[in-house]
PDB file of C-alpha atoms and ligand atoms in Angstrom:
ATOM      1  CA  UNK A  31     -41.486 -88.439-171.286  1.00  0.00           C
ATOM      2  CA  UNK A  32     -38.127 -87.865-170.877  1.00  0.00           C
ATOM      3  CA  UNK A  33     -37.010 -84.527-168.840  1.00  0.00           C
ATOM      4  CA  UNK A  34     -34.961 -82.246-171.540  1.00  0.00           C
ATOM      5  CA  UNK A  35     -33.788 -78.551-171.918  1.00  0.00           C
ATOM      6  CA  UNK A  36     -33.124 -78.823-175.115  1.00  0.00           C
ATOM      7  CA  UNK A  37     -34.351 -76.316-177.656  1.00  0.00           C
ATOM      8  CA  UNK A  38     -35.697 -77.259-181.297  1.00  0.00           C
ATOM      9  CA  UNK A  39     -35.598 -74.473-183.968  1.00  0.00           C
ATOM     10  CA  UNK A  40     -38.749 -75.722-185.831  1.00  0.00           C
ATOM     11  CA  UNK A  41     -37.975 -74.032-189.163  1.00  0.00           C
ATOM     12  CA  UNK A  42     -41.479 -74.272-191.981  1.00  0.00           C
ATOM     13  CA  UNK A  43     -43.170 -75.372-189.233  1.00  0.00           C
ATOM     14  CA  UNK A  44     -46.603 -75.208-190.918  1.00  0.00           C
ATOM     15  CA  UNK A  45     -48.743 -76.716-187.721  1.00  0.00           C
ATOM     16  CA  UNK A  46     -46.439 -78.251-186.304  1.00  0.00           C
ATOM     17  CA  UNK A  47     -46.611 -81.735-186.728  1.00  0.00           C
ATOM     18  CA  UNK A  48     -42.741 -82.376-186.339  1.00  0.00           C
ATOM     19  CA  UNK A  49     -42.757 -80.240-183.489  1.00  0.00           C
ATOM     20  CA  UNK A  50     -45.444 -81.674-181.276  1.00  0.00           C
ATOM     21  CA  UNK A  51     -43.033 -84.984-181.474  1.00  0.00           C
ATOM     22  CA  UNK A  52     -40.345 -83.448-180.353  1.00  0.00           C
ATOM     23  CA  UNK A  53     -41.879 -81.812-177.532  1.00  0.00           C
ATOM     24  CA  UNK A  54     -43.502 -85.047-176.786  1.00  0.00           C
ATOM     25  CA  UNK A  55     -40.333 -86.297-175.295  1.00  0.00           C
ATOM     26  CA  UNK A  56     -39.429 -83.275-173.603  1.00  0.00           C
ATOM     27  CA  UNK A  57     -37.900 -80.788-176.360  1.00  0.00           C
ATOM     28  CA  UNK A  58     -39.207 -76.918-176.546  1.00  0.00           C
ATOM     29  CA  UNK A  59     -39.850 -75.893-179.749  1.00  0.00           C
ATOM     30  CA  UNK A  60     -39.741 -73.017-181.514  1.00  0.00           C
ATOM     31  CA  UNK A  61     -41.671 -72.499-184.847  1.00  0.00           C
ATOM     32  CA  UNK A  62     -40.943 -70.461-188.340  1.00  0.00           C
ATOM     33  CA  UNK A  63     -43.147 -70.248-190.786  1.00  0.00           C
ATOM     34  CA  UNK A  64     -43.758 -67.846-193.492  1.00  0.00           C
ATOM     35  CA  UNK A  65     -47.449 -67.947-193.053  1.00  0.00           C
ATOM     36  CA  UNK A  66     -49.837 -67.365-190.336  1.00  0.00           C
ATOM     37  CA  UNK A  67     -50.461 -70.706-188.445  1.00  0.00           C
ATOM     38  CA  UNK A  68     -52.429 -69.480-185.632  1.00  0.00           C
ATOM     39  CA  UNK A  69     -53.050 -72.953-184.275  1.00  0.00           C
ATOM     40  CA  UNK A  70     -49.370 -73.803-184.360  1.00  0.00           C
ATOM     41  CA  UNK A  71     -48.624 -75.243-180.231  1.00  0.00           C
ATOM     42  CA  UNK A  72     -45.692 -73.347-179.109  1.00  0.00           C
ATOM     43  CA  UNK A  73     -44.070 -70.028-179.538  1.00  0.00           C
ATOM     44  CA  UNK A  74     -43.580 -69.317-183.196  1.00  0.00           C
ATOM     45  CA  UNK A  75     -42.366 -66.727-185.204  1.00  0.00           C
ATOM     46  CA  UNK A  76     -43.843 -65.440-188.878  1.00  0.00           C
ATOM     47  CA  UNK A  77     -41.366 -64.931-191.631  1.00  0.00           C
ATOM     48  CA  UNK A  78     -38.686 -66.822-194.013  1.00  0.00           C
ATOM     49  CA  UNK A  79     -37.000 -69.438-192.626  1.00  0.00           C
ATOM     50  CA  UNK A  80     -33.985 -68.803-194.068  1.00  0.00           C
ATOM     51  CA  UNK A  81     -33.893 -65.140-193.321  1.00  0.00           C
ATOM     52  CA  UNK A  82     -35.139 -66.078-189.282  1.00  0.00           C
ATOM     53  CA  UNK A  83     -32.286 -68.470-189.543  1.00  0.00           C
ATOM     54  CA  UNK A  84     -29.713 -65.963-190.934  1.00  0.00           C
ATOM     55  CA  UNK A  85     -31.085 -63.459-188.051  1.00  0.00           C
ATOM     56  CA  UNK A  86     -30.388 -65.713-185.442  1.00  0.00           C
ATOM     57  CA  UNK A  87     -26.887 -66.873-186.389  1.00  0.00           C
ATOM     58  CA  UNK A  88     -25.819 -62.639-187.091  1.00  0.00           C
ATOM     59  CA  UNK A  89     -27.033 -62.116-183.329  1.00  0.00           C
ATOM     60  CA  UNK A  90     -25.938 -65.339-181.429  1.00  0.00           C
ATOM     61  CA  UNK A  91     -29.670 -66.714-180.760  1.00  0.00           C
ATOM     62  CA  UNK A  92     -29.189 -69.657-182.213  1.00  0.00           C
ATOM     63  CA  UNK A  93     -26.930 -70.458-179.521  1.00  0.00           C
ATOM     64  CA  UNK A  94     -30.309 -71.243-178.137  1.00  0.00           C
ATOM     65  CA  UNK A  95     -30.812 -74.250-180.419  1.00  0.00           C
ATOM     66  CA  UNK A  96     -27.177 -75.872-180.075  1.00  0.00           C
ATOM     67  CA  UNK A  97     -27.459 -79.708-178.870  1.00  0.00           C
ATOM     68  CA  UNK A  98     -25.057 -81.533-177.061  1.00  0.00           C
ATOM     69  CA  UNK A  99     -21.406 -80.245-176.339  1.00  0.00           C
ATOM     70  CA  UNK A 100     -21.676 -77.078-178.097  1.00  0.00           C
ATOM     71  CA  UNK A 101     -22.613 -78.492-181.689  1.00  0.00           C
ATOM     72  CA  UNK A 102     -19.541 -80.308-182.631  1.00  0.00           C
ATOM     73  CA  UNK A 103     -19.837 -82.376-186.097  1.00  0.00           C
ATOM     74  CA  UNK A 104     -20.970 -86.014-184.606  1.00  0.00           C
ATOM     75  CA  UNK A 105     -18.715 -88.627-185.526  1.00  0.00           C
ATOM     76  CA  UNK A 106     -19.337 -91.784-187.363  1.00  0.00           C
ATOM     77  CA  UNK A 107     -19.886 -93.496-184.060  1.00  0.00           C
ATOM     78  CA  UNK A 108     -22.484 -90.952-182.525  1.00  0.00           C
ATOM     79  CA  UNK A 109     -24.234 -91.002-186.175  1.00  0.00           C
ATOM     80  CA  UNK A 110     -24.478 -95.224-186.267  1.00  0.00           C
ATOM     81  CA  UNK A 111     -25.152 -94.614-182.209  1.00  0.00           C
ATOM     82  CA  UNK A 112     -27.738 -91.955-182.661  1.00  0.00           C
ATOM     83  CA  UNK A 113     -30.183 -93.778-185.314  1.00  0.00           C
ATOM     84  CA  UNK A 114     -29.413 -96.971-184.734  1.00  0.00           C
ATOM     85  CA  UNK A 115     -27.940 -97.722-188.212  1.00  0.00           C
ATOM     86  CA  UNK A 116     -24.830 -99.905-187.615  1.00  0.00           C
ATOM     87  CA  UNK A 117     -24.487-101.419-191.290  1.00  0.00           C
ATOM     88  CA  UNK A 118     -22.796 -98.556-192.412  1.00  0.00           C
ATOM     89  CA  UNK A 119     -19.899 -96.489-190.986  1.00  0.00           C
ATOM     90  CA  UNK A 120     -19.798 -94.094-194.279  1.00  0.00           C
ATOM     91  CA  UNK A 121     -19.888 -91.066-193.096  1.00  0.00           C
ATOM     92  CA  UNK A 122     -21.599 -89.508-196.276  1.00  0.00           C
ATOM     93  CA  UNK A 123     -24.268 -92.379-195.864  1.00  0.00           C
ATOM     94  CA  UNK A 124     -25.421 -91.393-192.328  1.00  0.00           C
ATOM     95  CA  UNK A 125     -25.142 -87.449-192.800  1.00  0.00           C
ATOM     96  CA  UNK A 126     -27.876 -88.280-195.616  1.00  0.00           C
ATOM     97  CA  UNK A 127     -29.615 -90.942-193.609  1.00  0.00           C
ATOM     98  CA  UNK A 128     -32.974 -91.043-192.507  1.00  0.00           C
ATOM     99  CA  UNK A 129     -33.657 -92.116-189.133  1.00  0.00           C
ATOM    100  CA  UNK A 130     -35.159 -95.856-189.426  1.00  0.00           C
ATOM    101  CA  UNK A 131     -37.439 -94.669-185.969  1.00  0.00           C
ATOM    102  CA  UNK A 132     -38.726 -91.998-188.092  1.00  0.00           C
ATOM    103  CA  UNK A 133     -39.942 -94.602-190.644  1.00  0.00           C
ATOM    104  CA  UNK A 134     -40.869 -97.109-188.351  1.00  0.00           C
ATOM    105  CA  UNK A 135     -43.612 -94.914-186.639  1.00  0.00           C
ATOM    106  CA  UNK A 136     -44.875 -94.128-189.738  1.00  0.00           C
ATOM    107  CA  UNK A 137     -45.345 -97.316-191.523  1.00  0.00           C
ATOM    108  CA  UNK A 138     -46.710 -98.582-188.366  1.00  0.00           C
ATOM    109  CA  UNK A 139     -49.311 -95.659-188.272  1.00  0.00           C
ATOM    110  CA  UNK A 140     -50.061 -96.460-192.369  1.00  0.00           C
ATOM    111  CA  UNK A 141     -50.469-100.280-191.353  1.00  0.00           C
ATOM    112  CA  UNK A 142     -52.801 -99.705-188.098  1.00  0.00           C
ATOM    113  CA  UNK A 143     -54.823 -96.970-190.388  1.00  0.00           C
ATOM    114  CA  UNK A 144     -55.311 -99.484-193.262  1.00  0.00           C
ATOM    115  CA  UNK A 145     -56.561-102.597-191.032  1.00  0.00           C
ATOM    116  CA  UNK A 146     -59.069 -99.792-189.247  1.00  0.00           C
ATOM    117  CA  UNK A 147     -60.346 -98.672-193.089  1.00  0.00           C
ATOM    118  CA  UNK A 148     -60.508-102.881-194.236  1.00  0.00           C
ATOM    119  CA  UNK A 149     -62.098-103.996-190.447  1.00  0.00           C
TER     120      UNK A 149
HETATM  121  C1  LIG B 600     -44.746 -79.402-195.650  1.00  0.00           C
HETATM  122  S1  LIG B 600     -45.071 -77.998-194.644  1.00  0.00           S
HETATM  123  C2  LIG B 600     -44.119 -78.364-193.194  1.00  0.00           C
HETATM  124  C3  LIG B 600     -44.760 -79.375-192.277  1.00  0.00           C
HETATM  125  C4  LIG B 600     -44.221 -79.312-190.866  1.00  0.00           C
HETATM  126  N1  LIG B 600     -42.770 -79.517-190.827  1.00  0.00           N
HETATM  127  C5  LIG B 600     -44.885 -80.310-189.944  1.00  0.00           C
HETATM  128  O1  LIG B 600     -44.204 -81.171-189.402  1.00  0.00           O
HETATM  129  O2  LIG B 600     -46.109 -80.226-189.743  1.00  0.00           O
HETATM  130  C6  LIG B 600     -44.101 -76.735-195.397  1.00  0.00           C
HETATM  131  C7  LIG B 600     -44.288 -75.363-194.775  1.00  0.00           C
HETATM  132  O3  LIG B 600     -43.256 -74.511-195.260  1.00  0.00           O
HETATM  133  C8  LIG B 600     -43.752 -73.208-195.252  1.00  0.00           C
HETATM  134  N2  LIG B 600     -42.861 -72.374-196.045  1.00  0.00           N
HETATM  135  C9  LIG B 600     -42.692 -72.351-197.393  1.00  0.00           C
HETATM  136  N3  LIG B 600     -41.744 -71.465-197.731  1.00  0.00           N
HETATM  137  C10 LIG B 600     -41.292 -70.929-196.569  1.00  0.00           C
HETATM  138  C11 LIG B 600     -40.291 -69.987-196.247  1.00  0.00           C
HETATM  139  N4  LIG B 600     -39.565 -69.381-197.202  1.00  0.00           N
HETATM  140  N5  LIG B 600     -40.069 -69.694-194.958  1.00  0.00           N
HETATM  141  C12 LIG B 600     -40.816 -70.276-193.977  1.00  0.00           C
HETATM  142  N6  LIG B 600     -41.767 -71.188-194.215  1.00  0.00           N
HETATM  143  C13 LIG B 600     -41.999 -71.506-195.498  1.00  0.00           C
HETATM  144  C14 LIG B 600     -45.164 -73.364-195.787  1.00  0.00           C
HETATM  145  O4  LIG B 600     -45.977 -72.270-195.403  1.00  0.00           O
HETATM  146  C15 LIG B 600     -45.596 -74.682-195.128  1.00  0.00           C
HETATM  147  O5  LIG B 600     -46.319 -74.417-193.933  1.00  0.00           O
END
């Protein structure tokens, strides 16, 4: 686990399945969700997203959430640098881009699942 003080502003946060991987390497995490998930892991707050969001940016709380050197726009390099994508440097590309780690873990998980069901 890697030692972090970052914050995550888990926004329809349901139970939290995005959020438990985040604080798996070392994020806290706050959740949002407009319904009552009373098994959700970490400190979480009932309402609309959107409207939470809205709250937060009116009263300077989101401050909270801001990553890095104060929330900057990354830069083509940080993008490529940041998800490991280095066959594009279109910036429009890698602001839409899915992380390849994010699919990686989860066609791994489908793969290891489906030799478990056929064993
Ligand atoms: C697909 S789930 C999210 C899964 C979650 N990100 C995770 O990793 O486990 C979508 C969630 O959005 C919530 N939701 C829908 N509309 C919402 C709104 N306006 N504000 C907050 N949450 C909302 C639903 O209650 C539901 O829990």
């Amino acid at each position: 686990m890697t030692a972090n003080t970052h914050r995550v502003l888990d926004l329809f946060s349901c139970a939290g399945g995005a959020g438990k991987g985040y604080a798996d390497v070392g994020f806290a995490v706050d959740g949002c969700d407009i319904a009552d998930r009373p098994n959700y892991p970490f400190p979480y707050h009932r309402g609309d997203a959107l409207e939470y969001l809205a709250r937060l940016i009116t009263t300077g709380e989101i401050e909270r959430y801001t990553l890095g050197d104060g929330g900057g726009k990354a830069t083509v390099t940080e993008m490529q640098t940041a998800m490991g994508i280095t066959w594009t440097d279109v910036h429009e590309e890698l602001t839409e881009a899915i992380p390849p780690a994010f699919a990686r873990w989860i066609g791994h998980a489908f793969l290891t699942a489906r030799q478990e069901v056929f064993a």
